[in-house]
mmCIF file of N, CA and C in Angstrom:
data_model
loop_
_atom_site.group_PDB
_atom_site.id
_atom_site.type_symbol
_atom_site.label_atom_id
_atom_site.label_comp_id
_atom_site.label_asym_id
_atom_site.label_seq_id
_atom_site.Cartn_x
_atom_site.Cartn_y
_atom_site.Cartn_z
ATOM 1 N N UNK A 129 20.987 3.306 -67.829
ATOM 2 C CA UNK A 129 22.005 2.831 -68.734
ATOM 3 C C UNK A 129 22.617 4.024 -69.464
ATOM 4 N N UNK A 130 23.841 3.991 -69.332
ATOM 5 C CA UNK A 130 24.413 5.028 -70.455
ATOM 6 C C UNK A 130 24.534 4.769 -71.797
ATOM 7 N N UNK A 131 24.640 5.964 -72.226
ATOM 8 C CA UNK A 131 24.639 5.755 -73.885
ATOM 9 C C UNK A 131 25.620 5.457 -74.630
ATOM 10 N N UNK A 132 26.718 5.044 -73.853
ATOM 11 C CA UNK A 132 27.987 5.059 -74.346
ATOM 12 C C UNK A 132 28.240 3.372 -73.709
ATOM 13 N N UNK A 133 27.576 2.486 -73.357
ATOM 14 C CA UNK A 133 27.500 1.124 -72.776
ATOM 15 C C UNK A 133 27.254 0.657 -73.738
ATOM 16 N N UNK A 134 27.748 -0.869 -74.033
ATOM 17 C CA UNK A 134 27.523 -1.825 -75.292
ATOM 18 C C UNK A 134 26.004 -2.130 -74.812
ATOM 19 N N UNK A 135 25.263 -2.108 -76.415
ATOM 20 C CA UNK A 135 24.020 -2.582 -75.818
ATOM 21 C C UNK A 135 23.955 -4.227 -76.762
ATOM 22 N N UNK A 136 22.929 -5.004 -76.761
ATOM 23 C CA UNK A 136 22.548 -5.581 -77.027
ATOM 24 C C UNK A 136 21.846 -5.749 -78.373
ATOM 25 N N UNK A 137 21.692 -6.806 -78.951
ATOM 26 C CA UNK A 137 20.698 -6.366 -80.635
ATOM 27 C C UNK A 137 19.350 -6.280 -79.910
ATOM 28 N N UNK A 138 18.688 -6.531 -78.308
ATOM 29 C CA UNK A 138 17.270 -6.214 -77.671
ATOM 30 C C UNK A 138 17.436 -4.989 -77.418
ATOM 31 N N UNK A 139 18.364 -4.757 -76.699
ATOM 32 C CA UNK A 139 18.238 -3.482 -76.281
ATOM 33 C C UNK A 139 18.133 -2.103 -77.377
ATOM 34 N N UNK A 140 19.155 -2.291 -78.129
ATOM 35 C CA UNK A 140 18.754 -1.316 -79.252
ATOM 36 C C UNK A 140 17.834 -1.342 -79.799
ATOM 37 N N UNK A 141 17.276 -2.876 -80.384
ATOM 38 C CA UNK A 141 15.981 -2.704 -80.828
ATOM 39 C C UNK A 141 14.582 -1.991 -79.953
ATOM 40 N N UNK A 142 14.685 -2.352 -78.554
ATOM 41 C CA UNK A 142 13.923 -1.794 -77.961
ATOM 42 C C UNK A 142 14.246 -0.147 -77.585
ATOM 43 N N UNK A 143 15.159 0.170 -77.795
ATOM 44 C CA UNK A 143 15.062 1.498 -77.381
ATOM 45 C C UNK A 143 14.408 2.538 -79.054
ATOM 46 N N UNK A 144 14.928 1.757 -79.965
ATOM 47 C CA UNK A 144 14.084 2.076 -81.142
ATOM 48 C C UNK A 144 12.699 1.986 -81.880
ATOM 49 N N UNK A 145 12.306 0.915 -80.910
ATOM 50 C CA UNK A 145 10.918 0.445 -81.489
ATOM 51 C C UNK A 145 10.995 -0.012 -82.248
ATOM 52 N N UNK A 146 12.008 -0.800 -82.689
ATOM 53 C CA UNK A 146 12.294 -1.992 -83.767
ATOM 54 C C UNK A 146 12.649 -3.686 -83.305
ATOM 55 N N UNK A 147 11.793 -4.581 -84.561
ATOM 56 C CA UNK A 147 11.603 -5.801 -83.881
ATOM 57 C C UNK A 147 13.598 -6.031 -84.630
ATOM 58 N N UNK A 148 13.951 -6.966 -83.369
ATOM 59 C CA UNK A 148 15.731 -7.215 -83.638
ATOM 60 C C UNK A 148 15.778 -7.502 -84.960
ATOM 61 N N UNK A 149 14.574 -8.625 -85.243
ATOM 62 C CA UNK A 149 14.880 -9.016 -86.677
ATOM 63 C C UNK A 149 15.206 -7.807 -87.872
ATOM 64 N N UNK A 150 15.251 -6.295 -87.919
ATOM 65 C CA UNK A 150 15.393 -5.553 -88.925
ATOM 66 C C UNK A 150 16.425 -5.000 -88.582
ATOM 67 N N UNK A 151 17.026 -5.251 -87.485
ATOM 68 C CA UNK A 151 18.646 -4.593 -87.375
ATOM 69 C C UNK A 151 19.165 -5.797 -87.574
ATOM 70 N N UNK A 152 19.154 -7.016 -87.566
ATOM 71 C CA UNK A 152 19.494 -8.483 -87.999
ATOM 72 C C UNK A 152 19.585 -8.031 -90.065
ATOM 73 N N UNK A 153 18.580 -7.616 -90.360
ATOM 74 C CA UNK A 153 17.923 -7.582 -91.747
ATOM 75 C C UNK A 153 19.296 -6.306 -92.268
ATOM 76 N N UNK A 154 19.303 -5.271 -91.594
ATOM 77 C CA UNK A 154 20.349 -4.209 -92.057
ATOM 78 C C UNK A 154 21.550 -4.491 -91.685
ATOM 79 N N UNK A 155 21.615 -5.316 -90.782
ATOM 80 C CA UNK A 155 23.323 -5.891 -90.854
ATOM 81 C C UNK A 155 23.301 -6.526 -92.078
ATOM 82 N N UNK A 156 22.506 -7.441 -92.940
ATOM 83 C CA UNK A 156 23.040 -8.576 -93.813
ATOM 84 C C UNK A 156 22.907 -7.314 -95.331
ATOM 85 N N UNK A 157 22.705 -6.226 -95.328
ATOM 86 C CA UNK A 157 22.348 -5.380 -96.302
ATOM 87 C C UNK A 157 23.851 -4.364 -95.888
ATOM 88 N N UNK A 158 24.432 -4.540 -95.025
ATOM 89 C CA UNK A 158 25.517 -3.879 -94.816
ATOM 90 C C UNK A 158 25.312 -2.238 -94.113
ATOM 91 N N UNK A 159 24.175 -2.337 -94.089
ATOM 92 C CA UNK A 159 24.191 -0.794 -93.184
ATOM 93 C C UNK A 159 24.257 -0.830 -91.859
ATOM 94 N N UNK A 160 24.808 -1.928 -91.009
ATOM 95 C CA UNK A 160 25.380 -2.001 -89.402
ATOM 96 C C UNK A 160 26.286 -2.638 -89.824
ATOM 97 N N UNK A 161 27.055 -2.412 -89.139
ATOM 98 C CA UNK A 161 27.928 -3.348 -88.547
ATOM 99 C C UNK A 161 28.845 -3.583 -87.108
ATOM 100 N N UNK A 162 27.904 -4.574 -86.347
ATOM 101 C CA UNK A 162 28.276 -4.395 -85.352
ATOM 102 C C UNK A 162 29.625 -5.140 -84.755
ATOM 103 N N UNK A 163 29.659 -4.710 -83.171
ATOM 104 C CA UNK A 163 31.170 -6.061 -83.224
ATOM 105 C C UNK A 163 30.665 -6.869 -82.235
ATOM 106 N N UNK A 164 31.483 -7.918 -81.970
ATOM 107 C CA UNK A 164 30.910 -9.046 -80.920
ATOM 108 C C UNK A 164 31.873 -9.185 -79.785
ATOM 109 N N UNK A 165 30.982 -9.928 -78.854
ATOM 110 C CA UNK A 165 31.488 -10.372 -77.576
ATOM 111 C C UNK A 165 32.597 -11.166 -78.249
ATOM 112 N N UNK A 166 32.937 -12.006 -76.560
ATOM 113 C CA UNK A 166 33.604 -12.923 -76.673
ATOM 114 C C UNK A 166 32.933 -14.601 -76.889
ATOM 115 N N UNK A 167 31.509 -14.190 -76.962
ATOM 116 C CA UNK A 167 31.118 -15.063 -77.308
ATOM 117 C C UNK A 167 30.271 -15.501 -78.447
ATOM 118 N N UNK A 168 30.549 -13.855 -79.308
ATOM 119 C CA UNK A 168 30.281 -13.986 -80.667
ATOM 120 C C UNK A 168 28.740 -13.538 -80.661
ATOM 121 N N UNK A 169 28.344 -12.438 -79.462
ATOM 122 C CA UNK A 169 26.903 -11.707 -79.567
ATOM 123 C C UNK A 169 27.243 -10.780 -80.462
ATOM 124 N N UNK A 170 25.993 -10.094 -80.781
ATOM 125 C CA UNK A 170 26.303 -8.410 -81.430
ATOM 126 C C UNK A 170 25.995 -7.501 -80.130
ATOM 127 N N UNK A 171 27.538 -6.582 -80.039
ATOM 128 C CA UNK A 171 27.214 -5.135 -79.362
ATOM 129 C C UNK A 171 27.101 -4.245 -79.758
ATOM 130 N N UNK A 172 26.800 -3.326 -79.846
ATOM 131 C CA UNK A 172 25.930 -2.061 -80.263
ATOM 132 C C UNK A 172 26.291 -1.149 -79.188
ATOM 133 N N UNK A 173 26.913 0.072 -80.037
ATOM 134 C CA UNK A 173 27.991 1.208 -79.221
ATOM 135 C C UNK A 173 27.025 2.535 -79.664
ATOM 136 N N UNK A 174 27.733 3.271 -79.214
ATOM 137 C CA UNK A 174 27.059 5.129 -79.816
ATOM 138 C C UNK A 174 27.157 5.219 -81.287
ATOM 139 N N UNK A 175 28.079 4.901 -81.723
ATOM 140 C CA UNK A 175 28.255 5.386 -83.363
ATOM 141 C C UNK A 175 27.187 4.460 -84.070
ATOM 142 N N UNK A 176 26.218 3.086 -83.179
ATOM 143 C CA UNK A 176 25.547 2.140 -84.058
ATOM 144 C C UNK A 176 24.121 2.549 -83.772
ATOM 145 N N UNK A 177 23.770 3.692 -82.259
ATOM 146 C CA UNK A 177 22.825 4.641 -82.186
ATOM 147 C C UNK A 177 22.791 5.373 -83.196
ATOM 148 N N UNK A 178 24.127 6.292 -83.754
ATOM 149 C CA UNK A 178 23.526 7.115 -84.438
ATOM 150 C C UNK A 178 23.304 6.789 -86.034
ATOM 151 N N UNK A 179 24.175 5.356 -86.232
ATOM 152 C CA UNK A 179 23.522 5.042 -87.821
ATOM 153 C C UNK A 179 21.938 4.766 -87.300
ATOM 154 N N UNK A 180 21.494 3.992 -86.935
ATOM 155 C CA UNK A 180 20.517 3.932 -86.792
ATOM 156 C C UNK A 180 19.102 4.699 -86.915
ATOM 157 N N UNK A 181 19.823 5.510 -86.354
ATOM 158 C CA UNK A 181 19.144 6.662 -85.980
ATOM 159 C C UNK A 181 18.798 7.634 -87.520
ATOM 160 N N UNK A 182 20.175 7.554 -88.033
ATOM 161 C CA UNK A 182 20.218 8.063 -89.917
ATOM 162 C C UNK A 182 19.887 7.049 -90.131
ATOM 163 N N UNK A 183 19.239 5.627 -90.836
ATOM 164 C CA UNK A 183 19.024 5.143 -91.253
ATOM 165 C C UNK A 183 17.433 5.209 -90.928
ATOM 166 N N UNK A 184 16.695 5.625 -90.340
ATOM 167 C CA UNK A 184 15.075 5.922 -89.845
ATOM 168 C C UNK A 184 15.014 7.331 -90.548
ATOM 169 N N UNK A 185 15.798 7.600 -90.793
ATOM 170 C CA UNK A 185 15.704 9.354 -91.111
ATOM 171 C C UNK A 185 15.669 9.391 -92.621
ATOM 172 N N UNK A 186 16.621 8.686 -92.805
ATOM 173 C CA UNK A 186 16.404 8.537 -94.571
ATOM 174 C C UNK A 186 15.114 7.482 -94.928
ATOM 175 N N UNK A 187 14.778 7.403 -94.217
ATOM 176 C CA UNK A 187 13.267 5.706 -94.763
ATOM 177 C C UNK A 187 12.220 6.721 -94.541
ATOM 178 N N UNK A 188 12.643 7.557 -93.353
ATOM 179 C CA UNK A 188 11.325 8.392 -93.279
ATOM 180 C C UNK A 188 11.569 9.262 -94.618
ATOM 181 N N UNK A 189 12.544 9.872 -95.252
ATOM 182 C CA UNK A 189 12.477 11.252 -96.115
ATOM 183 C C UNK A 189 12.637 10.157 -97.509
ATOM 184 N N UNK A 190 12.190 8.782 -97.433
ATOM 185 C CA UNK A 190 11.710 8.101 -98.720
ATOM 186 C C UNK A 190 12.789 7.460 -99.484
ATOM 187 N N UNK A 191 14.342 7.365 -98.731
ATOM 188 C CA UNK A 191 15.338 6.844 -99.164
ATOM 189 C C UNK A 191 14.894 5.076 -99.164
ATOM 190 N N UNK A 192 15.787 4.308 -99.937
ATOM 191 C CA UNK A 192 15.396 2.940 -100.238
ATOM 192 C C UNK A 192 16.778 2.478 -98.964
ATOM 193 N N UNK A 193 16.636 1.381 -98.815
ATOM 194 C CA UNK A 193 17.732 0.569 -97.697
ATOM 195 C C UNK A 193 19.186 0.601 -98.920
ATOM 196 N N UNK A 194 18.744 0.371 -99.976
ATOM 197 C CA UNK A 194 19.709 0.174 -101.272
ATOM 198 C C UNK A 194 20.812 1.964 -101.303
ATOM 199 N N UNK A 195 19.756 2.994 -100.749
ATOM 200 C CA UNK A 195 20.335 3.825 -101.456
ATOM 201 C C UNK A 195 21.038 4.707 -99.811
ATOM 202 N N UNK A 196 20.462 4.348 -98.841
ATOM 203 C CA UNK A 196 20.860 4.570 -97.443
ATOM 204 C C UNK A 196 22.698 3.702 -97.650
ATOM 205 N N UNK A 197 22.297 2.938 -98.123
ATOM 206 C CA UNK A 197 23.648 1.822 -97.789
ATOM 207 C C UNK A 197 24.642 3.091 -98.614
ATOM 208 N N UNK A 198 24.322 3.204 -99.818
ATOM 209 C CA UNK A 198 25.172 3.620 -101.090
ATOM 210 C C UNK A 198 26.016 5.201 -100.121
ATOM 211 N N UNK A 199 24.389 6.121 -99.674
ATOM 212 C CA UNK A 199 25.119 7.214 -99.088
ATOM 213 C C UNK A 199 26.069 7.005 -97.804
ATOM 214 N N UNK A 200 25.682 6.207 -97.352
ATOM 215 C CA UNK A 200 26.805 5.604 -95.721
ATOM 216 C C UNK A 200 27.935 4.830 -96.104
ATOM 217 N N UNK A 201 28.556 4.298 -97.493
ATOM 218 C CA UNK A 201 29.492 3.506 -97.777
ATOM 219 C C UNK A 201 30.460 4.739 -97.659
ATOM 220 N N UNK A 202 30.433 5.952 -97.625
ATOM 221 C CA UNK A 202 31.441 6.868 -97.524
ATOM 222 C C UNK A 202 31.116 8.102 -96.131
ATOM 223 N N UNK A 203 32.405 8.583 -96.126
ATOM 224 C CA UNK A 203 32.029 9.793 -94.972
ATOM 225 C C UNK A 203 31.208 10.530 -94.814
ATOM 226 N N UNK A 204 30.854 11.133 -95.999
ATOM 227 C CA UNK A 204 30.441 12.188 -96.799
ATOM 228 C C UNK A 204 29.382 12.176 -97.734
ATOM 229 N N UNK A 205 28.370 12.452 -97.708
ATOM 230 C CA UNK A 205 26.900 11.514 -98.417
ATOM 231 C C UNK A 205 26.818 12.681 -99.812
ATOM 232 N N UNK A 206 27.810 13.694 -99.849
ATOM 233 C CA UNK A 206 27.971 14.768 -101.139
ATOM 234 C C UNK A 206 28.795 13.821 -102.271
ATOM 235 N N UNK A 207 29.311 12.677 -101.558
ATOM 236 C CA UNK A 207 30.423 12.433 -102.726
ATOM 237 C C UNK A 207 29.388 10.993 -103.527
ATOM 238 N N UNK A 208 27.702 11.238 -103.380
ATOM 239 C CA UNK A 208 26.544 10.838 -104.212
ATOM 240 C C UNK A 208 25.668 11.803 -104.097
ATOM 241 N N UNK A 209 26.147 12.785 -104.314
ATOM 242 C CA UNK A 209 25.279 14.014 -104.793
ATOM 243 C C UNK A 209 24.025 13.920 -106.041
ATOM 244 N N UNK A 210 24.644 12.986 -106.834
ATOM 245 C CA UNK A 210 24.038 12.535 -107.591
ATOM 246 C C UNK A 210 22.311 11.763 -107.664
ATOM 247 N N UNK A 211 22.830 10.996 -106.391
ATOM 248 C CA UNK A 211 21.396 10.330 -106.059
ATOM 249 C C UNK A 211 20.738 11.243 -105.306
ATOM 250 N N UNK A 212 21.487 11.690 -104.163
ATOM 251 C CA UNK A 212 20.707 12.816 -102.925
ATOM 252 C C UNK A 212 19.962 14.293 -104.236
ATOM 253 N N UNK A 213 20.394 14.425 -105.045
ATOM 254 C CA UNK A 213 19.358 15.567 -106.783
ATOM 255 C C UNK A 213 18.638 14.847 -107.491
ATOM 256 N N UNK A 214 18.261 13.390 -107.398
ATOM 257 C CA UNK A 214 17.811 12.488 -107.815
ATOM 258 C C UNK A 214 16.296 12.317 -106.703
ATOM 259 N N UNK A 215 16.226 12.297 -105.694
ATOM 260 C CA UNK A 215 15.983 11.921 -104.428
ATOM 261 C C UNK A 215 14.979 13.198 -104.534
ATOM 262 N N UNK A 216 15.893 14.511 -104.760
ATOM 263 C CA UNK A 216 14.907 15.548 -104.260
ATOM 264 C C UNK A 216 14.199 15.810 -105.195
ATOM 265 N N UNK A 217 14.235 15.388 -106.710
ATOM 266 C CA UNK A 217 13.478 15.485 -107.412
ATOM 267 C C UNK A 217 12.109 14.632 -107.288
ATOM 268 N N UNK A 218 12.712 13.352 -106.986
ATOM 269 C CA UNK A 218 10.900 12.850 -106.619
ATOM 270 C C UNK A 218 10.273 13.044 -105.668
ATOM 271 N N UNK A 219 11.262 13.853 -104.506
ATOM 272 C CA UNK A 219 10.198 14.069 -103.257
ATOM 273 C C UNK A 219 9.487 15.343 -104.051
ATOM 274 N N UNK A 220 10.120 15.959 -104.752
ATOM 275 C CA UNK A 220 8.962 17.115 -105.488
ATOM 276 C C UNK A 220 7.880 16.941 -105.769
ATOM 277 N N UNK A 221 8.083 15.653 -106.481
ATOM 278 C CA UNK A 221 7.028 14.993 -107.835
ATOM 279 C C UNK A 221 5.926 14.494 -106.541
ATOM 280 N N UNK A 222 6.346 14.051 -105.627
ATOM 281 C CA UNK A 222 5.036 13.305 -104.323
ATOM 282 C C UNK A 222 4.998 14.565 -103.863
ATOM 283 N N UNK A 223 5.772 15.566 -103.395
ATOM 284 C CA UNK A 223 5.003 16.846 -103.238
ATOM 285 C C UNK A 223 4.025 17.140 -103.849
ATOM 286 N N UNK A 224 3.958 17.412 -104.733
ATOM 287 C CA UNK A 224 2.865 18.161 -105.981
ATOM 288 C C UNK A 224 2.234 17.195 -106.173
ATOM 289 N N UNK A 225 2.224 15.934 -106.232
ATOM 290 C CA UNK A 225 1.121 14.924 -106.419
ATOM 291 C C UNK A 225 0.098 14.986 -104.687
ATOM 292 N N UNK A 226 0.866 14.932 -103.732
ATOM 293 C CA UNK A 226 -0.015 15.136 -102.638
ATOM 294 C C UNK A 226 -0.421 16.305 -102.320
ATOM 295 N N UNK A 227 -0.081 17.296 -102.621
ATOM 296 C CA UNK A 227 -0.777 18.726 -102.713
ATOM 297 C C UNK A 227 -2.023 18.677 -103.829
ATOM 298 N N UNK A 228 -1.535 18.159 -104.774
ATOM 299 C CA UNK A 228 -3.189 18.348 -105.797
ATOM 300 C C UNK A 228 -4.160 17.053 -104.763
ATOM 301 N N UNK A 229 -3.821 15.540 -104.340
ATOM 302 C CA UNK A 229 -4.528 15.244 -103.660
ATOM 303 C C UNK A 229 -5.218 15.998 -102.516
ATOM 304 N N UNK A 230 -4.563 17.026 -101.870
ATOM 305 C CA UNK A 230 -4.945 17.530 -100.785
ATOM 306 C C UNK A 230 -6.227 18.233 -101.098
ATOM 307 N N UNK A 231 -5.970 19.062 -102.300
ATOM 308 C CA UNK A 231 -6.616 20.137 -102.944
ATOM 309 C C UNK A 231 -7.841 19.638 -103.430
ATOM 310 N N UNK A 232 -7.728 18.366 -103.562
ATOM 311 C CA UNK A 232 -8.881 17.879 -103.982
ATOM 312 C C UNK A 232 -9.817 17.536 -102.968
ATOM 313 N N UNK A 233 -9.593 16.686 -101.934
ATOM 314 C CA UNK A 233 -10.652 16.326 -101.039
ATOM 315 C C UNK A 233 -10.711 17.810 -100.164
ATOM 316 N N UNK A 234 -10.005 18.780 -99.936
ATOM 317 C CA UNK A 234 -10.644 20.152 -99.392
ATOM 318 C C UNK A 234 -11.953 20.523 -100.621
ATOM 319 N N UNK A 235 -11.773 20.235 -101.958
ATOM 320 C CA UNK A 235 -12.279 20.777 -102.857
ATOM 321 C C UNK A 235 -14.166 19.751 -102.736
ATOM 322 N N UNK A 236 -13.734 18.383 -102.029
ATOM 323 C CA UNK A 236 -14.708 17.729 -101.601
ATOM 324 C C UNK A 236 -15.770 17.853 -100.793
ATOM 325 N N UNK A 237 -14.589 18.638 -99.432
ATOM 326 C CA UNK A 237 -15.689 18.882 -98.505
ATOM 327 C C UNK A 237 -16.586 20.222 -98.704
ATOM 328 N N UNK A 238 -15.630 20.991 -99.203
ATOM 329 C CA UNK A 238 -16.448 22.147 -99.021
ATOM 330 C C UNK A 238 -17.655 22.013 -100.213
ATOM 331 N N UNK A 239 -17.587 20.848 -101.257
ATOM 332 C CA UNK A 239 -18.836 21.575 -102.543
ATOM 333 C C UNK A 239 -20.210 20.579 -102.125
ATOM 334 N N UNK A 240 -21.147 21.275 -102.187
ATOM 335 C CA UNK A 240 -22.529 21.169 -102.184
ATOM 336 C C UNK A 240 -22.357 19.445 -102.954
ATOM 337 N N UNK A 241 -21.582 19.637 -104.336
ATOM 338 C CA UNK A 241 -22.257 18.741 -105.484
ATOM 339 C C UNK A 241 -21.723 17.306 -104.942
ATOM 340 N N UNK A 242 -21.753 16.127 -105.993
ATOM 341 C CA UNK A 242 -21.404 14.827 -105.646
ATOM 342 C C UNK A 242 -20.096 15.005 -106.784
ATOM 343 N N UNK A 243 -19.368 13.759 -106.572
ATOM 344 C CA UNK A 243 -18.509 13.777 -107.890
ATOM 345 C C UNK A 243 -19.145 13.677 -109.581
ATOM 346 N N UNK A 244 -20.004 13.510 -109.415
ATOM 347 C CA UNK A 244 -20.331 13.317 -110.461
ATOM 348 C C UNK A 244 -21.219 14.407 -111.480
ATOM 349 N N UNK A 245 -21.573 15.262 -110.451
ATOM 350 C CA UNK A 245 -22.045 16.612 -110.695
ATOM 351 C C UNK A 245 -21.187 17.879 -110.480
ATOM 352 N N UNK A 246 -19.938 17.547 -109.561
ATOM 353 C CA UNK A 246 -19.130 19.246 -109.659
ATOM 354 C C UNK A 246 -18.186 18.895 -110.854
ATOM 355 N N UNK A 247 -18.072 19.936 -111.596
ATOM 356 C CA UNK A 247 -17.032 20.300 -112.640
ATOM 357 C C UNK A 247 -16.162 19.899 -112.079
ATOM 358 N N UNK A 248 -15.471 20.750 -111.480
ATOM 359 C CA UNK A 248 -13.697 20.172 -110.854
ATOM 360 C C UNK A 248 -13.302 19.134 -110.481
ATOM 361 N N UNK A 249 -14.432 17.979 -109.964
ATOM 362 C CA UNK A 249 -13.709 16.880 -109.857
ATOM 363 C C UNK A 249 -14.159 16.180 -111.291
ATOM 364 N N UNK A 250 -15.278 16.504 -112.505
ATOM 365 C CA UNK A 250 -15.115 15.732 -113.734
ATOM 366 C C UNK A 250 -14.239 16.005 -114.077
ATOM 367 N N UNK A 251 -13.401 16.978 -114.038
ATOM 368 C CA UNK A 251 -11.924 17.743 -114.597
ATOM 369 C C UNK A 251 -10.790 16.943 -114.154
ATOM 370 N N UNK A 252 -10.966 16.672 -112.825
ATOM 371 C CA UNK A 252 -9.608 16.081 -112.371
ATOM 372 C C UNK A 252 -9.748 14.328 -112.888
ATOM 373 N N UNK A 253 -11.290 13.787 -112.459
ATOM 374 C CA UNK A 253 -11.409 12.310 -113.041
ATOM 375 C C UNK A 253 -10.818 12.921 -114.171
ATOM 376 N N UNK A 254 -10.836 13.353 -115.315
ATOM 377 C CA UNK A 254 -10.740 13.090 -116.579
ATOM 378 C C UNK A 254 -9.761 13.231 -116.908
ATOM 379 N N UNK A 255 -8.476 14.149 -116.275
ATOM 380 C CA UNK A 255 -7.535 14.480 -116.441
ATOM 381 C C UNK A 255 -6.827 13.034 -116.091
ATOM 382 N N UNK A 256 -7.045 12.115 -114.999
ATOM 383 C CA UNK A 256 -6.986 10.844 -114.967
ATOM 384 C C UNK A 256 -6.739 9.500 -116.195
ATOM 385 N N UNK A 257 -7.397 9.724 -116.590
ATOM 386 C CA UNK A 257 -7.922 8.531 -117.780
ATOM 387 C C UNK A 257 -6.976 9.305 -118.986
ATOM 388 N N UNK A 258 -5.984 7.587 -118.644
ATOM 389 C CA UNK A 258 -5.107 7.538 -119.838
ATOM 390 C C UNK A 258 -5.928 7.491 -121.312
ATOM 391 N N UNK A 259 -4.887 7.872 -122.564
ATOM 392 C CA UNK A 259 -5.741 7.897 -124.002
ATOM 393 C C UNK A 259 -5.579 6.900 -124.257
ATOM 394 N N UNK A 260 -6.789 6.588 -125.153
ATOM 395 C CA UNK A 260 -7.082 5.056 -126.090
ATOM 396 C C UNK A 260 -5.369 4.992 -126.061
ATOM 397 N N UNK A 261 -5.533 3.817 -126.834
ATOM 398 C CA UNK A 261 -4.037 3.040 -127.276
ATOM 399 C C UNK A 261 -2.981 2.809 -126.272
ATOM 400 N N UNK A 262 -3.079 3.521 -125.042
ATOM 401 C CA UNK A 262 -2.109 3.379 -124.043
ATOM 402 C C UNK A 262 -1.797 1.745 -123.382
ATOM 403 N N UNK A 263 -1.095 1.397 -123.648
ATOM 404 C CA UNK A 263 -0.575 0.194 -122.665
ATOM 405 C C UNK A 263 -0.168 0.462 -121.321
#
């Protein structure tokens, strides 16, 4: 099959590894839009490969379906620059939160002690535990 042949909402889904129902789910969220037969199917062209294709790309790098839609409503995903400096700020924040996780269970395997006997992890539990009065 070429890539440039109308496909099907199966066929795309299957060439993606997606059940139809979530390209069904991102049409009604507005991030496809496909066109139809003459008998009122959905076809699916190259340009609905490659949203697709950006739309897995941003879910993988932690974008919401809400905010995929927002950057694809225009040509140009700079003219929400705003959210995309927004975006990279919390992939920071899960950076550095999964790096100290990392740091920690390396810090696991390698120590002799249990948690409850090495310093560094009473340090990190404790650093944990919100103060009295916190809601």
């Amino acid at each position: 099959m070429k890539s440039t042949a109308a496909l099907t909402i199966g066929e795309l889904a299957e060439r993606f590894g997606l059940p139809a129902h979530v390209l069904r789910y991102w049409e009604s969220m507005g991030l496809l839009e496909p066109a139809r037969d003459g008998s009122g199917r959905r076809t699916y062209d190259a340009s609905d490969l490659a949203r697709v294709a950006l739309i897995l790309m941003g879910k993988e790098a932690g974008l919401t379906l809400r905010e995929m839609r927002t950057l694809m409503s225009t040509p140009n995903p700079m003219d929400h620059r705003d959210l995309l400096i927004r975006h990279v700020a919390e992939l920071e924040r899960r950076i550095a939160q999964s790096r100290a996780a990392k740091d920690l269970i390396e810090h696991a395997l390698s120590c002799p002690l249990s948690f409850a006997e090495c310093p560094h992890a009473q340090a990190r539990i404790a650093a944990r535990i919100p103060p009295a009065g916190r809601v």
